[in-house]
Coordinates of C-alpha atoms and ligand atoms in Angstrom, one line a residue:
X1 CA 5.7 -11.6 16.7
X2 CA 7.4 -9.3 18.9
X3 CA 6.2 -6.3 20.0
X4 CA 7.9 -3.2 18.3
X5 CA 10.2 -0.8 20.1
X6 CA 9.3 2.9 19.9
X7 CA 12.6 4.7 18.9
X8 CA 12.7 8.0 16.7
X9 CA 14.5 6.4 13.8
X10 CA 13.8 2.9 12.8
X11 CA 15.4 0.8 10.1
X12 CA 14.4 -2.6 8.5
X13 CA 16.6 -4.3 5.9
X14 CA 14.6 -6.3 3.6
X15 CA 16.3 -9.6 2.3
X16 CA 15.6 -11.3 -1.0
X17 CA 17.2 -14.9 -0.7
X18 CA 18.9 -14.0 2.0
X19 CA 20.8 -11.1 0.4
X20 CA 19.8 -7.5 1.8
X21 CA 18.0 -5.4 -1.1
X22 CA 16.8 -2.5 0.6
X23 CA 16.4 -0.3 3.4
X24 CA 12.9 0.6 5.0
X25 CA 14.1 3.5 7.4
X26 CA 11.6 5.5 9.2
X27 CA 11.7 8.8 10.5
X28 CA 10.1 12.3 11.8
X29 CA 11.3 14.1 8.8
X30 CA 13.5 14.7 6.0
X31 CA 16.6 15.3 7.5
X32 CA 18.5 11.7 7.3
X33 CA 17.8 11.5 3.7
X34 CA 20.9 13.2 2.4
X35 CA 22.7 10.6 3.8
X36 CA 21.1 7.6 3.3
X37 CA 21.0 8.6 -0.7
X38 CA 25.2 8.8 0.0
X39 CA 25.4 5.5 1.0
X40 CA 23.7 4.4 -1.5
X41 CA 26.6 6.1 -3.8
X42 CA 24.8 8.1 -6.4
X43 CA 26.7 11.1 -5.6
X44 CA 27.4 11.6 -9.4
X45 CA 24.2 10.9 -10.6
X46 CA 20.8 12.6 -11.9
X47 CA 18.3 12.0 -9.6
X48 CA 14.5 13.1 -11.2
X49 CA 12.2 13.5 -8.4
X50 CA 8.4 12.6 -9.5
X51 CA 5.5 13.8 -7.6
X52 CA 1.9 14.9 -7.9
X53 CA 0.4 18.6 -7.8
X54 CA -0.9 18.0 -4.3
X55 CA 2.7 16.6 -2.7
X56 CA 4.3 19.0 -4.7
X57 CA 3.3 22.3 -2.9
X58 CA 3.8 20.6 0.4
X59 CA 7.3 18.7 0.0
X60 CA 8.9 19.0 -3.0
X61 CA 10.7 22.2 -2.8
X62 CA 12.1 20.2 0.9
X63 CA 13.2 17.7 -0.4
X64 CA 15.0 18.9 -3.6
X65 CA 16.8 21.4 -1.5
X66 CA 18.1 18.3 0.9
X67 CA 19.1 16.3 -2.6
X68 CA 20.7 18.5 -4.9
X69 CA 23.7 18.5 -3.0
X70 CA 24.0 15.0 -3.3
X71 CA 23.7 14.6 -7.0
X72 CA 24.8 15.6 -9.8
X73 CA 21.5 17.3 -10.8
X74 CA 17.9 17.5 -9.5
X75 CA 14.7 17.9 -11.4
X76 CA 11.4 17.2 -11.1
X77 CA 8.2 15.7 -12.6
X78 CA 5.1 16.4 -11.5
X79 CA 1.3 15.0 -12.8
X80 CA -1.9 16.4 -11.8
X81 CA -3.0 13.7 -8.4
X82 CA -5.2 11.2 -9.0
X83 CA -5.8 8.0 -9.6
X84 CA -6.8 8.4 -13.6
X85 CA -3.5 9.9 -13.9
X86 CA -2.0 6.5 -13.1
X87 CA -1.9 5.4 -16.6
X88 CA 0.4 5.1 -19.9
X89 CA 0.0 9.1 -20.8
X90 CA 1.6 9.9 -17.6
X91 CA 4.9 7.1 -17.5
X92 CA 5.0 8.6 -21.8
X93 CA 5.1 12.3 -20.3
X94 CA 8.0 10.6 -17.7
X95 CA 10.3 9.1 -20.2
X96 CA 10.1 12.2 -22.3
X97 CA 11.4 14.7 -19.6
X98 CA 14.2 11.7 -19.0
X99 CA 14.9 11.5 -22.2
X100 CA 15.3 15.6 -22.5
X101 CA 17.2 15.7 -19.4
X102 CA 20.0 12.8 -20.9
X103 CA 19.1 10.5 -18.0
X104 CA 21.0 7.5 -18.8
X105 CA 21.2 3.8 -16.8
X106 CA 23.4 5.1 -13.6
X107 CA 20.4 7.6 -13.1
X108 CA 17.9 7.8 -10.9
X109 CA 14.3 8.1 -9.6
X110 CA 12.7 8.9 -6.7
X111 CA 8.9 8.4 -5.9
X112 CA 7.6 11.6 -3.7
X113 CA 4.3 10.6 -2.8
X114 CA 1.1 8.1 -2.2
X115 CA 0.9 4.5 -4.3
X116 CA -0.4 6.0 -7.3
X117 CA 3.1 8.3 -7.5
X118 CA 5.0 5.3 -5.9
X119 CA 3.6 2.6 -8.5
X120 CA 4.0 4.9 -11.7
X121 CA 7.3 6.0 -10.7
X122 CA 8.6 2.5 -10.0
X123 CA 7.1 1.4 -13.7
X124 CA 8.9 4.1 -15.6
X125 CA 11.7 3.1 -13.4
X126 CA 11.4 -0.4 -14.3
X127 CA 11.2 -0.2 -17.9
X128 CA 13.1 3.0 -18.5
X129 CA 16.3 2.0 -20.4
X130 CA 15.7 -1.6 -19.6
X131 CA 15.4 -0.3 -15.5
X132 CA 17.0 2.3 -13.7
X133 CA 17.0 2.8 -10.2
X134 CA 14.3 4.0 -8.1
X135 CA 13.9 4.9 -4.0
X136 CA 10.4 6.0 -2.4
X137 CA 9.4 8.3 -0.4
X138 CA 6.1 7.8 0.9
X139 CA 3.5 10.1 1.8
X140 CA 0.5 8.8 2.6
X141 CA -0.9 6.4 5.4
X142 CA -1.5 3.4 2.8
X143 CA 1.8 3.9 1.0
X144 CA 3.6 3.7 4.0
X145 CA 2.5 0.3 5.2
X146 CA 2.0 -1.3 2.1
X147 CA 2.4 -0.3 -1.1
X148 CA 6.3 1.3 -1.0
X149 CA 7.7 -2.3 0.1
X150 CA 7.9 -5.3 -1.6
X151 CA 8.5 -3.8 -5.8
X152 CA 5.2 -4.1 -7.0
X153 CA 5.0 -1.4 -9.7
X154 CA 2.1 -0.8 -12.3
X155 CA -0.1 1.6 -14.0
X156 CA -4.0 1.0 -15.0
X157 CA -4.8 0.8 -18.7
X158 CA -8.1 2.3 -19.7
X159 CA -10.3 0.6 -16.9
X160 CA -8.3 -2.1 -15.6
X161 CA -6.6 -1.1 -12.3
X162 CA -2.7 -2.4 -12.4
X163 CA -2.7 -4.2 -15.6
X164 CA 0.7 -3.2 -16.8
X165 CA 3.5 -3.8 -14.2
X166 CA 6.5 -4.9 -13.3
X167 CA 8.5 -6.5 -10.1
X168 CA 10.9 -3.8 -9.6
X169 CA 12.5 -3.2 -6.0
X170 CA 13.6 0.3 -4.8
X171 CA 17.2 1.1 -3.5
X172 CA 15.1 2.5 -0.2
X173 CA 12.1 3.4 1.2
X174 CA 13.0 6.4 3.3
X175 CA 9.4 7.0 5.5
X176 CA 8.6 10.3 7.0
X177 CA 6.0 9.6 9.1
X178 CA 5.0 13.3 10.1
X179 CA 3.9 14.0 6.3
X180 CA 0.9 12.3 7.6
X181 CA -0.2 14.9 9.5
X182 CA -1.5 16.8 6.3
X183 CA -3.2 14.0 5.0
X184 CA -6.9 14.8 4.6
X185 CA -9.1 12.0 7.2
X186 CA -10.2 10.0 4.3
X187 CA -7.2 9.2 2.8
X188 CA -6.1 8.3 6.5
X189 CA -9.0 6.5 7.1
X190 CA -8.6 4.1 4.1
X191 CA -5.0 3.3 4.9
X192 CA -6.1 2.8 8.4
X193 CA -8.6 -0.1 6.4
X194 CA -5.1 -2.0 5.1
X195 CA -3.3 -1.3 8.7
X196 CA -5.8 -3.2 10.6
X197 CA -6.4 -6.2 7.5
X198 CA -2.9 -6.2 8.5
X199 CA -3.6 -7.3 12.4
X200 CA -6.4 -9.3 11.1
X201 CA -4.2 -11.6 9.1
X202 CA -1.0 -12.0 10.9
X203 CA -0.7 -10.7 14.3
X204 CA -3.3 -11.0 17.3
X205 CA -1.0 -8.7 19.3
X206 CA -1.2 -5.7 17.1
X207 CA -4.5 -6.1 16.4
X208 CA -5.3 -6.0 20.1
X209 CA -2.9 -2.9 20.2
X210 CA -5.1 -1.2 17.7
X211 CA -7.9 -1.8 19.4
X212 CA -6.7 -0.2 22.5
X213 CA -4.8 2.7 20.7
X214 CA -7.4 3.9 18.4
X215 CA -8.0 7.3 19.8
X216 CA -4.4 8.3 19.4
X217 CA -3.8 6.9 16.2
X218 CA -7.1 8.7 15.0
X219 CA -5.6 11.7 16.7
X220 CA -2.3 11.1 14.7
X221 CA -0.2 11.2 17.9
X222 CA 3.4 10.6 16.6
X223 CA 4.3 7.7 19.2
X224 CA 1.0 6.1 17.9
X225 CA 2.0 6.5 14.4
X226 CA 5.6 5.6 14.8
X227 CA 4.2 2.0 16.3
X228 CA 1.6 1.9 13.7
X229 CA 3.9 1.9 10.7
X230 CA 6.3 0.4 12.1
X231 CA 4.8 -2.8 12.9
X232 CA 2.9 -2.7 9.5
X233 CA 6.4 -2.5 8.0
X234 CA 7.1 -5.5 9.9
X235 CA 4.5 -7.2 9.0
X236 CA 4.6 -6.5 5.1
X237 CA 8.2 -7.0 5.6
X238 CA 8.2 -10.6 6.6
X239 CA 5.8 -11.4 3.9
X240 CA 7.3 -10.2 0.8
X241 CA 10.4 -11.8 1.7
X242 CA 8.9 -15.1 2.4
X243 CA 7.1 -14.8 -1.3
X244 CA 8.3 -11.8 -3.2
X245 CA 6.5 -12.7 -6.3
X246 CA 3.1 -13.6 -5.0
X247 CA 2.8 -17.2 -5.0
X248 CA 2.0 -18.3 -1.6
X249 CA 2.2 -16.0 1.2
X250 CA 1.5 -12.5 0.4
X251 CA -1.9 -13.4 -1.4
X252 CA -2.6 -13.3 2.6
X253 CA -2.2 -9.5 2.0
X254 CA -5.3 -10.2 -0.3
X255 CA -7.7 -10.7 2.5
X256 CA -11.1 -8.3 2.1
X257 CA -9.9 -8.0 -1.9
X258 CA -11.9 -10.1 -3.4
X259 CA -14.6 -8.8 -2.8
X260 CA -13.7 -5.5 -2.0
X261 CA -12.6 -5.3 -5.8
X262 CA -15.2 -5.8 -7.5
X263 CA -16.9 -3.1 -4.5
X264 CA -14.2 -0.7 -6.0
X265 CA -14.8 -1.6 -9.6
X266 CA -18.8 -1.8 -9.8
X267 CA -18.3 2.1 -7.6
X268 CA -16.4 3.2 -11.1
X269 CA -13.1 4.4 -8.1
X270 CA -15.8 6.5 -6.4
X271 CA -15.4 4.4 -3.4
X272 CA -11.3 4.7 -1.8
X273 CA -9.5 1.0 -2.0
X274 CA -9.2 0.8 1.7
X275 CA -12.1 1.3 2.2
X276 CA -13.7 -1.0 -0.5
X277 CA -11.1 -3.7 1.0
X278 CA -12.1 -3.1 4.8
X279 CA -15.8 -3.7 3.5
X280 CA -14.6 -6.8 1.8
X281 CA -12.8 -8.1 4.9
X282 CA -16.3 -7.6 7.0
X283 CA -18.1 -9.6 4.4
X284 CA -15.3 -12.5 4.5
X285 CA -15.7 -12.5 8.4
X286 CA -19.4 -13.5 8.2
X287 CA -18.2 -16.7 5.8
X288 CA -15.6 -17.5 8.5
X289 CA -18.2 -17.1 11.5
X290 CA -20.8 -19.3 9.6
X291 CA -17.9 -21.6 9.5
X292 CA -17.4 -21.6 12.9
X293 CA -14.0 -20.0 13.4
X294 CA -14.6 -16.3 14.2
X295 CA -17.5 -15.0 16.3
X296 CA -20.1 -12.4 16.8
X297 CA -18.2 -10.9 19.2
X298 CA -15.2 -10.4 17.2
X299 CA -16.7 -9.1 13.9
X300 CA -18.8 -6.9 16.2
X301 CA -15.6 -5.5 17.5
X302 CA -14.3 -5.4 14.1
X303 CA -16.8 -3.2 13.3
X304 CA -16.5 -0.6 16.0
X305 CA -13.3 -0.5 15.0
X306 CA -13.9 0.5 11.1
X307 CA -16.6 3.0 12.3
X308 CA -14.1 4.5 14.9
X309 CA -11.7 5.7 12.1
X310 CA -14.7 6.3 9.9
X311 CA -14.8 3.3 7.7
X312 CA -17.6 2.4 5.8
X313 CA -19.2 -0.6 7.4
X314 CA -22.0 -0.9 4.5
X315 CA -22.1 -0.8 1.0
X316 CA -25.7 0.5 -1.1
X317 CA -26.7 0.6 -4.9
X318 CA -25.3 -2.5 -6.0
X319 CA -26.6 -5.9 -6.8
X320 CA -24.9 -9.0 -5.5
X321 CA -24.8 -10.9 -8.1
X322 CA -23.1 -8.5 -10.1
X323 CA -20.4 -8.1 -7.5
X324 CA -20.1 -11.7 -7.0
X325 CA -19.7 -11.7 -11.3
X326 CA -17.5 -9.2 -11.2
X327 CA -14.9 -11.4 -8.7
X328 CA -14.9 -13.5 -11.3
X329 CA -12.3 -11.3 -13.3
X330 CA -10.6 -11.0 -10.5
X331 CA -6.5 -11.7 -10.7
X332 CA -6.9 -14.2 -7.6
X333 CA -8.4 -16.6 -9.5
X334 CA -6.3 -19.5 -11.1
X335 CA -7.6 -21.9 -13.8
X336 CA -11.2 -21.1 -12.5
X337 CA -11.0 -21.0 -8.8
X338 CA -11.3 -18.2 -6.5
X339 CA -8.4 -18.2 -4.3
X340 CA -10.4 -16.7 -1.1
X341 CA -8.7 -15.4 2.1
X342 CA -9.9 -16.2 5.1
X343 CA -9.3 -16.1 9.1
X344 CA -9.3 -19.4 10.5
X345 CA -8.9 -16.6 13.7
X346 CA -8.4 -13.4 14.6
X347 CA -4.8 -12.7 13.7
X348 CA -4.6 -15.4 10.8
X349 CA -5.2 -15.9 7.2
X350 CA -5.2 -18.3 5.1
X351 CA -5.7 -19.7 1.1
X352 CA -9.2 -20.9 1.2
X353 CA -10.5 -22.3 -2.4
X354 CA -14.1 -23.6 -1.3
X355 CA -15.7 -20.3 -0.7
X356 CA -19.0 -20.9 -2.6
X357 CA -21.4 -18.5 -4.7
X358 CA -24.2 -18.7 -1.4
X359 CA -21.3 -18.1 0.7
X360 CA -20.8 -15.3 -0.9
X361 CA -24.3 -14.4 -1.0
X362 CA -24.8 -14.2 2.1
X363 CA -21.9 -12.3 3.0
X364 CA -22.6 -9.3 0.9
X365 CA -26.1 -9.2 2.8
X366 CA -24.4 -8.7 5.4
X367 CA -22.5 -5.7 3.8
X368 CA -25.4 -4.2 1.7
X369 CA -28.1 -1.9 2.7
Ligands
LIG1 P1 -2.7 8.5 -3.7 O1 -1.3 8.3 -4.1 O2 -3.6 8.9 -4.8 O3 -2.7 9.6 -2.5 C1 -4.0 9.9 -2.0 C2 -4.2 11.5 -2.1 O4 -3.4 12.1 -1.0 C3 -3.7 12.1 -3.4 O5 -4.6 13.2 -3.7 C4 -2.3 12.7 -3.0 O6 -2.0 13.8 -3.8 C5 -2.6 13.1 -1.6 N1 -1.4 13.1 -0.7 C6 -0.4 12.3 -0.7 N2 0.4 12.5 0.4 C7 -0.1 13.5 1.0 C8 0.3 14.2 2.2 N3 1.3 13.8 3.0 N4 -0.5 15.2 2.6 C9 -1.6 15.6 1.9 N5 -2.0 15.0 0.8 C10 -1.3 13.9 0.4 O7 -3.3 7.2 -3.0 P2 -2.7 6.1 -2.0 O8 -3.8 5.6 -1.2 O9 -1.5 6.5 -1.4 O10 -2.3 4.9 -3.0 C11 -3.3 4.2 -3.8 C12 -2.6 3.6 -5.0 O11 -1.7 2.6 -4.5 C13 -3.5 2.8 -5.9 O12 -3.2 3.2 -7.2 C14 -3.2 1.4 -5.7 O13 -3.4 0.6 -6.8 C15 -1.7 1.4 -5.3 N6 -1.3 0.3 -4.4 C16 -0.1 -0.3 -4.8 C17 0.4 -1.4 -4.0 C18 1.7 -2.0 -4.4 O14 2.0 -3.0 -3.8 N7 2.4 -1.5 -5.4 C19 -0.3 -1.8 -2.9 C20 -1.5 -1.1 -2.5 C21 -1.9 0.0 -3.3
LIG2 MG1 -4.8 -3.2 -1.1

């Protein structure tokens, strides 16, 4: 892949069978979002913005001033952050406040926020009135990169994490990357665990890039971030096209998930995803260097790197052999096999479906204190 330009404002048109769906534009603010909503002519439409009770004291009062000009009306919904918010109650709470408001099939929503705002929004977009239109407007490291492109929407039912969803793709994704500057570390820590599975799995070159940029991307340096989304954009980009519907490519986006989970699941959420995936992605290194195709050196490295933006790089209190159960209800399987991503090398993935159970063993030692 090429290396990415730096430039202020960056656009990427993402193509579904060759036909241009949506924009991914990224900026340094909110100011170009008036008039990328105008050419998506909505000008005479109700737009409901839907947030959560941390985004909304920093950005929504912002961003509804920069909109109501351009539609017909603004409003708002807002539910309290969190991940257990990301569930049925909320999208019912959603359609009642559309229904109130006489949103009808020409209307419109817009997702102000993180994934669990951007996948919640997009669900009551997809299934509101048979599907309505939706744009994001993510706010958080992971959100930007990954889960604002490509249409996957969903909420969690009672203990299953995304187990009501829909393909559903937004009108834009309009990316303000300075809203990460008031994201607390964590949260920019975990996205930084799905930025660099995302150099691990497709490009050597950026993954050699974040290696030697890490102190200004830690330090949230706006030319560091600009490259750092952008070429995750790129990257997540060129995937979902290739396989919007999750077939063959993009379960290379899967890489460090199955393990990391059924991390996240036996940690009841107390662990963040990003990081429960960069944990997984260390254990699947140690079955691809006992297979010969990374090395010491290069998971070592690997390592620095998770530690540098303060990663976990162990996992403790759980037993193997109830992780290694608990992949077993795992989405990635198909008609009893676990679909296992691996690296035949730094910089790409691959389907792998002869990962065994002592494989797997001995990779969460590797992992476990
Ligand atoms: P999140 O949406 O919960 O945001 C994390 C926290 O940061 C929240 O407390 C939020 O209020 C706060 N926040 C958001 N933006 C902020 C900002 N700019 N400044 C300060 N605080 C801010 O979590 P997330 O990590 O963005 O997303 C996780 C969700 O995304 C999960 O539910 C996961 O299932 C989903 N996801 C979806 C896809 C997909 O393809 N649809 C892909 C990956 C993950
Ligand atoms: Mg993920």
């Amino acid at each position: 892949m090429t290396e990415v330009k730096n430039e202020k404002m960056n656009r990427v048109t993402v193509h579904l069978d060759e036909k241009p769906i949506y924009d991914i534009v990224m900026t340094e603010d909110f100011s170009a979002l008036p008039g990328e909503i105008e050419k998506l002519s909505i000008s005479n439409r109700r737009l409901c913005i839907v947030t959560d009770s941390n985004v909304e004291k920093l950005y929504l009062n912002e961003v509804k001033e920069l909109l109501a000009p351009c539609c017909k009306t603004v409003i708002s919904f807002v539910f309290p952050a969190g991940e257990e918010h990301k569930n049925l109650d909320t999208v019912r709470d959603l359609y009642e406040t559309l229904i109130l408001n006489h949103f009808d099939r020409n209307d419109m929503l817009a997702a102000l926020g993180g994934g669990v705002v951007g996948d919640l929004c997009g669900f009551a977009a997809a299934t509101y009135l048979r599907g309505v239109a939706f744009m994001q407007i993510p706010t958080t490291l992971l959100s930007q990169v990954d889960s604002s492109i490509g249409g996957k929407t969903g909420v969690d039912f009672d203990a299953y994490k995304n187990m009501v969803g829909a393909f559903h793709m937004p009108k834009l994704v309009f990316t303000n990357i300075n809203t990460l500057q008031t994201l607390p570390d964590n949260q920019f820590s975990a996205g930084m665990g799905e930025v660099i599975k995302h150099g691990l799995i497709k490009d050597a070159a950026y993954y050699e890039w974040l290696l030697e940029n890490a102190a200004d991307i830690w330090a949230r340096k706006p030319e560091a971030l600009r490259k750092t989304v952008t070429w995750s954009n790129e990257i997540k980009r060129a995937v979902v096209e290739k396989d919007p519907t999750e077939k063959g490519d993009r379960m290379l986006l899967n890489f460090g998930h199955t393990l990391g989970h059924a991390i996240e699941k036996l940690k009841n959420f107390t662990m963040l995803h990003g990081h429960c995936v960069a944990v997984g992605a260390l254990a699947a290194m140690n079955i691809c260097k006992e297979r010969g195709l990374v090395n010491q050196d290069e998971i070592n490295a690997y390592r620095a790197l998770m530690e540098y933006f303060s990663i976990p790089t162990s996992v403790s209190g759980l037993d193997p052999e109830e992780v290694i159960a608990a992949t077993k209800n795992d989405k990635k399987m198909e008609a009893g096999v676990i679909k296992f991503i691996l690296l035949d090398r730094v910089g790409h993935a691959y389907i792998d479906r002869t990962v065994t159970k002592e494989e797997m063993e001995r990779a969460l030692a590797a992992i476990f204190r």
